[in-house]
Amino acid sequence: MTAPGRELPDLDALLTGPVPATGPTESEGDPVTGEWTRTRGEGFVIAPLWVGRPLTGVYAPERNAAEEAAEAQLFDVVSELDTRYGPHRQVAMHVPLFRKIAGDPMPALFQALCDEDLLGDLAVWGPVPTGRPDTPTRQLAVSLSQSDGDAPMILCAVVSDQPITELREDG
């Protein structure tokens, strides 16, 4: 679980870190807990920035407070990134969700997001500077998701060397 307040340094490390140029999509987990730690695929990396507490047996008003805290984390990160890189654009995740349900193919990045149950709409910036001479810009996105009602809220980051664009319903 990522400590609160570490989102931006962790995101900066992802932005400047390695992104696989080729290869299959692979998820990684903590060897001790088995918790998801990262997914890498051709041209992208997805990683948690902040993970809330599990909500098993948690009811209102505590559940409402947990959801509000997660939304505040997202708001703070998006606000900071808007200040750094300009206004974000939204990329909806409803088309990838429908494709997942139907078993229809989709780009590897969206398949990976669906496979990890990261179905919250993406706030996307890009191209953004990386400070790396070998890779001067990348696409950056963040999203808030919850795989089911008892699971923790997860604020995740996506770094891609390709544009992150909304999937069309017709193809």
PDB file of C-alpha atoms in Angstrom:
ATOM      1  CA  MET A   1       0.000   0.000   0.000  1.00  0.00           C
ATOM      2  CA  THR A   2       1.381   3.387  -0.960  1.00  0.00           C
ATOM      3  CA  ALA A   3       1.634   5.926   1.850  1.00  0.00           C
ATOM      4  CA  PRO A   4      -0.562   9.033   1.560  1.00  0.00           C
ATOM      5  CA  GLY A   5       1.344  12.027   0.218  1.00  0.00           C
ATOM      6  CA  ARG A   6       3.681   9.904  -1.920  1.00  0.00           C
ATOM      7  CA  GLU A   7       1.527  10.066  -5.048  1.00  0.00           C
ATOM      8  CA  LEU A   8       3.382  12.824  -6.875  1.00  0.00           C
ATOM      9  CA  PRO A   9       6.956  11.579  -6.242  1.00  0.00           C
ATOM     10  CA  ASP A  10       5.824   8.066  -7.208  1.00  0.00           C
ATOM     11  CA  LEU A  11       4.172   9.435 -10.340  1.00  0.00           C
ATOM     12  CA  ASP A  12       7.318  11.381 -11.244  1.00  0.00           C
ATOM     13  CA  ALA A  13       9.365   8.178 -10.891  1.00  0.00           C
ATOM     14  CA  LEU A  14       6.949   6.349 -13.208  1.00  0.00           C
ATOM     15  CA  LEU A  15       7.068   9.163 -15.754  1.00  0.00           C
ATOM     16  CA  THR A  16      10.855   9.067 -15.958  1.00  0.00           C
ATOM     17  CA  GLY A  17      11.246   5.306 -15.469  1.00  0.00           C
ATOM     18  CA  PRO A  18      11.442   2.546 -18.055  1.00  0.00           C
ATOM     19  CA  VAL A  19       8.480   1.700 -20.275  1.00  0.00           C
ATOM     20  CA  PRO A  20       8.737  -1.545 -22.254  1.00  0.00           C
ATOM     21  CA  ALA A  21       9.014  -0.959 -26.001  1.00  0.00           C
ATOM     22  CA  THR A  22       7.831  -4.473 -26.802  1.00  0.00           C
ATOM     23  CA  GLY A  23       6.636  -7.612 -25.125  1.00  0.00           C
ATOM     24  CA  PRO A  24       3.557  -9.111 -23.569  1.00  0.00           C
ATOM     25  CA  THR A  25       1.466  -7.455 -20.864  1.00  0.00           C
ATOM     26  CA  GLU A  26       2.543  -8.698 -17.447  1.00  0.00           C
ATOM     27  CA  SER A  27       1.165  -7.923 -13.992  1.00  0.00           C
ATOM     28  CA  GLU A  28       3.451  -7.876 -10.984  1.00  0.00           C
ATOM     29  CA  GLY A  29       2.564  -8.420  -7.354  1.00  0.00           C
ATOM     30  CA  ASP A  30       4.201  -8.059  -3.990  1.00  0.00           C
ATOM     31  CA  PRO A  31       5.931 -11.385  -3.282  1.00  0.00           C
ATOM     32  CA  VAL A  32       4.750 -11.398   0.345  1.00  0.00           C
ATOM     33  CA  THR A  33       1.187 -10.055   0.176  1.00  0.00           C
ATOM     34  CA  GLY A  34       0.353 -10.821  -3.445  1.00  0.00           C
ATOM     35  CA  GLU A  35      -1.088  -7.308  -3.811  1.00  0.00           C
ATOM     36  CA  TRP A  36      -0.904  -5.870  -7.320  1.00  0.00           C
ATOM     37  CA  THR A  37       2.083  -3.526  -7.695  1.00  0.00           C
ATOM     38  CA  ARG A  38       2.384  -2.822 -11.428  1.00  0.00           C
ATOM     39  CA  THR A  39       1.390  -3.879 -14.915  1.00  0.00           C
ATOM     40  CA  ARG A  40       3.764  -3.434 -17.831  1.00  0.00           C
ATOM     41  CA  GLY A  41       2.992  -3.878 -21.493  1.00  0.00           C
ATOM     42  CA  GLU A  42       4.124  -2.740 -24.883  1.00  0.00           C
ATOM     43  CA  GLY A  43       4.500   1.014 -24.512  1.00  0.00           C
ATOM     44  CA  PHE A  44       2.892   1.457 -21.052  1.00  0.00           C
ATOM     45  CA  VAL A  45       3.169   1.028 -17.294  1.00  0.00           C
ATOM     46  CA  ILE A  46       0.242   1.097 -14.860  1.00  0.00           C
ATOM     47  CA  ALA A  47       0.843   1.333 -11.098  1.00  0.00           C
ATOM     48  CA  PRO A  48      -1.042   2.200  -7.925  1.00  0.00           C
ATOM     49  CA  LEU A  49      -0.292   5.611  -6.441  1.00  0.00           C
ATOM     50  CA  TRP A  50      -2.570   5.309  -3.412  1.00  0.00           C
ATOM     51  CA  VAL A  51      -4.606   2.429  -2.028  1.00  0.00           C
ATOM     52  CA  GLY A  52      -7.329   2.977   0.540  1.00  0.00           C
ATOM     53  CA  ARG A  53      -8.287   0.502   3.205  1.00  0.00           C
ATOM     54  CA  PRO A  54     -10.547  -2.464   2.440  1.00  0.00           C
ATOM     55  CA  LEU A  55     -14.213  -1.634   2.973  1.00  0.00           C
ATOM     56  CA  THR A  56     -15.410  -5.081   4.055  1.00  0.00           C
ATOM     57  CA  GLY A  57     -18.015  -4.560   6.752  1.00  0.00           C
ATOM     58  CA  VAL A  58     -17.763  -0.778   6.501  1.00  0.00           C
ATOM     59  CA  TYR A  59     -21.049   1.095   6.261  1.00  0.00           C
ATOM     60  CA  ALA A  60     -22.171   4.714   6.218  1.00  0.00           C
ATOM     61  CA  PRO A  61     -20.981   7.119   7.504  1.00  0.00           C
ATOM     62  CA  GLU A  62     -17.499   5.513   7.584  1.00  0.00           C
ATOM     63  CA  ARG A  63     -17.885   4.254   3.991  1.00  0.00           C
ATOM     64  CA  ASN A  64     -18.885   7.729   2.820  1.00  0.00           C
ATOM     65  CA  ALA A  65     -15.834   9.189   4.565  1.00  0.00           C
ATOM     66  CA  ALA A  66     -13.543   6.625   2.903  1.00  0.00           C
ATOM     67  CA  GLU A  67     -14.998   7.392  -0.533  1.00  0.00           C
ATOM     68  CA  GLU A  68     -14.675  11.126   0.063  1.00  0.00           C
ATOM     69  CA  ALA A  69     -11.033  10.672   1.145  1.00  0.00           C
ATOM     70  CA  ALA A  70     -10.280   8.738  -2.057  1.00  0.00           C
ATOM     71  CA  GLU A  71     -11.964  11.376  -4.204  1.00  0.00           C
ATOM     72  CA  ALA A  72      -9.967  14.064  -2.374  1.00  0.00           C
ATOM     73  CA  GLN A  73      -6.733  12.171  -3.182  1.00  0.00           C
ATOM     74  CA  LEU A  74      -7.720  12.125  -6.866  1.00  0.00           C
ATOM     75  CA  PHE A  75      -8.690  15.801  -6.814  1.00  0.00           C
ATOM     76  CA  ASP A  76      -5.362  16.802  -5.222  1.00  0.00           C
ATOM     77  CA  VAL A  77      -3.299  14.833  -7.741  1.00  0.00           C
ATOM     78  CA  VAL A  78      -5.323  16.077 -10.734  1.00  0.00           C
ATOM     79  CA  SER A  79      -5.087  19.669  -9.504  1.00  0.00           C
ATOM     80  CA  GLU A  80      -1.313  19.444  -9.132  1.00  0.00           C
ATOM     81  CA  LEU A  81      -0.912  17.845 -12.557  1.00  0.00           C
ATOM     82  CA  ASP A  82      -3.187  20.476 -14.130  1.00  0.00           C
ATOM     83  CA  THR A  83      -0.894  23.122 -12.622  1.00  0.00           C
ATOM     84  CA  ARG A  84       2.203  21.396 -13.998  1.00  0.00           C
ATOM     85  CA  TYR A  85       0.983  20.331 -17.443  1.00  0.00           C
ATOM     86  CA  GLY A  86      -2.155  22.327 -18.193  1.00  0.00           C
ATOM     87  CA  PRO A  87      -5.757  21.157 -18.209  1.00  0.00           C
ATOM     88  CA  HIS A  88      -6.337  17.423 -18.493  1.00  0.00           C
ATOM     89  CA  ARG A  89      -8.775  15.730 -20.814  1.00  0.00           C
ATOM     90  CA  GLN A  90     -11.140  12.925 -19.823  1.00  0.00           C
ATOM     91  CA  VAL A  91     -10.967   9.494 -21.437  1.00  0.00           C
ATOM     92  CA  ALA A  92     -14.043   7.458 -20.553  1.00  0.00           C
ATOM     93  CA  MET A  93     -13.747   3.793 -19.637  1.00  0.00           C
ATOM     94  CA  HIS A  94     -17.313   2.697 -20.484  1.00  0.00           C
ATOM     95  CA  VAL A  95     -16.396   1.435 -23.973  1.00  0.00           C
ATOM     96  CA  PRO A  96     -13.514  -0.726 -22.680  1.00  0.00           C
ATOM     97  CA  LEU A  97     -15.838  -2.069 -19.972  1.00  0.00           C
ATOM     98  CA  PHE A  98     -18.474  -3.006 -22.559  1.00  0.00           C
ATOM     99  CA  ARG A  99     -15.779  -4.645 -24.720  1.00  0.00           C
ATOM    100  CA  LYS A 100     -14.504  -6.599 -21.723  1.00  0.00           C
ATOM    101  CA  ILE A 101     -18.016  -7.857 -20.945  1.00  0.00           C
ATOM    102  CA  ALA A 102     -18.559  -8.826 -24.590  1.00  0.00           C
ATOM    103  CA  GLY A 103     -15.126 -10.424 -24.906  1.00  0.00           C
ATOM    104  CA  ASP A 104     -14.253  -8.070 -27.762  1.00  0.00           C
ATOM    105  CA  PRO A 105     -10.613  -7.168 -28.459  1.00  0.00           C
ATOM    106  CA  MET A 106      -9.185  -3.791 -27.494  1.00  0.00           C
ATOM    107  CA  PRO A 107      -5.775  -2.113 -27.318  1.00  0.00           C
ATOM    108  CA  ALA A 108      -3.409  -3.669 -24.773  1.00  0.00           C
ATOM    109  CA  LEU A 109      -3.450  -0.644 -22.443  1.00  0.00           C
ATOM    110  CA  PHE A 110      -7.234  -0.723 -22.091  1.00  0.00           C
ATOM    111  CA  GLN A 111      -7.226  -4.514 -21.772  1.00  0.00           C
ATOM    112  CA  ALA A 112      -4.704  -4.236 -18.937  1.00  0.00           C
ATOM    113  CA  LEU A 113      -6.791  -1.584 -17.163  1.00  0.00           C
ATOM    114  CA  CYS A 114      -9.870  -3.805 -17.453  1.00  0.00           C
ATOM    115  CA  ASP A 115      -7.960  -6.901 -16.311  1.00  0.00           C
ATOM    116  CA  GLU A 116      -6.960  -5.066 -13.111  1.00  0.00           C
ATOM    117  CA  ASP A 117     -10.537  -3.721 -12.624  1.00  0.00           C
ATOM    118  CA  LEU A 118      -9.256  -0.160 -13.063  1.00  0.00           C
ATOM    119  CA  LEU A 119     -12.423   1.093 -14.680  1.00  0.00           C
ATOM    120  CA  GLY A 120     -12.564   4.708 -13.507  1.00  0.00           C
ATOM    121  CA  ASP A 121     -12.422   7.346 -16.232  1.00  0.00           C
ATOM    122  CA  LEU A 122      -8.915   8.575 -16.963  1.00  0.00           C
ATOM    123  CA  ALA A 123      -7.668  12.144 -16.512  1.00  0.00           C
ATOM    124  CA  VAL A 124      -5.019  12.419 -19.250  1.00  0.00           C
ATOM    125  CA  TRP A 125      -2.174  14.847 -19.961  1.00  0.00           C
ATOM    126  CA  GLY A 126       0.216  14.753 -22.808  1.00  0.00           C
ATOM    127  CA  PRO A 127       2.514  14.893 -24.260  1.00  0.00           C
ATOM    128  CA  VAL A 128       4.314  15.845 -21.049  1.00  0.00           C
ATOM    129  CA  PRO A 129       8.074  16.319 -20.671  1.00  0.00           C
ATOM    130  CA  THR A 130      10.020  13.544 -18.978  1.00  0.00           C
ATOM    131  CA  GLY A 131      13.373  15.283 -18.635  1.00  0.00           C
ATOM    132  CA  ARG A 132      14.947  12.292 -20.397  1.00  0.00           C
ATOM    133  CA  PRO A 133      16.879  12.956 -23.615  1.00  0.00           C
ATOM    134  CA  ASP A 134      16.082   9.479 -24.968  1.00  0.00           C
ATOM    135  CA  THR A 135      12.320   9.870 -24.315  1.00  0.00           C
ATOM    136  CA  PRO A 136      11.471  13.582 -24.228  1.00  0.00           C
ATOM    137  CA  THR A 137       7.683  13.182 -23.799  1.00  0.00           C
ATOM    138  CA  ARG A 138       5.090  10.661 -22.671  1.00  0.00           C
ATOM    139  CA  GLN A 139       1.375  10.492 -21.986  1.00  0.00           C
ATOM    140  CA  LEU A 140       0.265  10.500 -18.359  1.00  0.00           C
ATOM    141  CA  ALA A 141      -3.086   9.533 -16.826  1.00  0.00           C
ATOM    142  CA  VAL A 142      -4.605   8.948 -13.399  1.00  0.00           C
ATOM    143  CA  SER A 143      -7.781   7.195 -12.392  1.00  0.00           C
ATOM    144  CA  LEU A 144      -9.727   6.273  -9.255  1.00  0.00           C
ATOM    145  CA  SER A 145     -11.297   2.815  -9.203  1.00  0.00           C
ATOM    146  CA  GLN A 146     -12.804   0.195  -6.933  1.00  0.00           C
ATOM    147  CA  SER A 147     -13.135  -3.412  -8.115  1.00  0.00           C
ATOM    148  CA  ASP A 148     -16.129  -4.163  -5.880  1.00  0.00           C
ATOM    149  CA  GLY A 149     -17.970  -2.670  -2.924  1.00  0.00           C
ATOM    150  CA  ASP A 150     -15.683  -4.233  -0.308  1.00  0.00           C
ATOM    151  CA  ALA A 151     -12.386  -3.604  -2.110  1.00  0.00           C
ATOM    152  CA  PRO A 152     -10.223  -0.577  -1.370  1.00  0.00           C
ATOM    153  CA  MET A 153     -10.324   2.462  -3.612  1.00  0.00           C
ATOM    154  CA  ILE A 154      -7.223   2.618  -5.825  1.00  0.00           C
ATOM    155  CA  LEU A 155      -5.704   5.734  -7.346  1.00  0.00           C
ATOM    156  CA  CYS A 156      -3.575   4.520 -10.235  1.00  0.00           C
ATOM    157  CA  ALA A 157      -1.243   6.096 -12.758  1.00  0.00           C
ATOM    158  CA  VAL A 158      -0.676   5.261 -16.405  1.00  0.00           C
ATOM    159  CA  VAL A 159       2.458   6.249 -18.286  1.00  0.00           C
ATOM    160  CA  SER A 160       2.470   5.579 -22.014  1.00  0.00           C
ATOM    161  CA  ASP A 161       4.740   6.286 -24.942  1.00  0.00           C
ATOM    162  CA  GLN A 162       1.645   6.366 -27.197  1.00  0.00           C
ATOM    163  CA  PRO A 163      -1.335   8.763 -27.105  1.00  0.00           C
ATOM    164  CA  ILE A 164      -4.095   7.701 -24.712  1.00  0.00           C
ATOM    165  CA  THR A 165      -7.301   8.251 -26.641  1.00  0.00           C
ATOM    166  CA  GLU A 166     -10.893   7.324 -25.964  1.00  0.00           C
ATOM    167  CA  LEU A 167     -12.104   4.144 -27.640  1.00  0.00           C
ATOM    168  CA  ARG A 168     -14.991   4.562 -30.022  1.00  0.00           C
ATOM    169  CA  GLU A 169     -18.148   2.535 -29.531  1.00  0.00           C
ATOM    170  CA  ASP A 170     -18.260   1.528 -33.194  1.00  0.00           C
ATOM    171  CA  GLY A 171     -14.851   0.013 -33.479  1.00  0.00           C
TER     172      GLY A 171
END
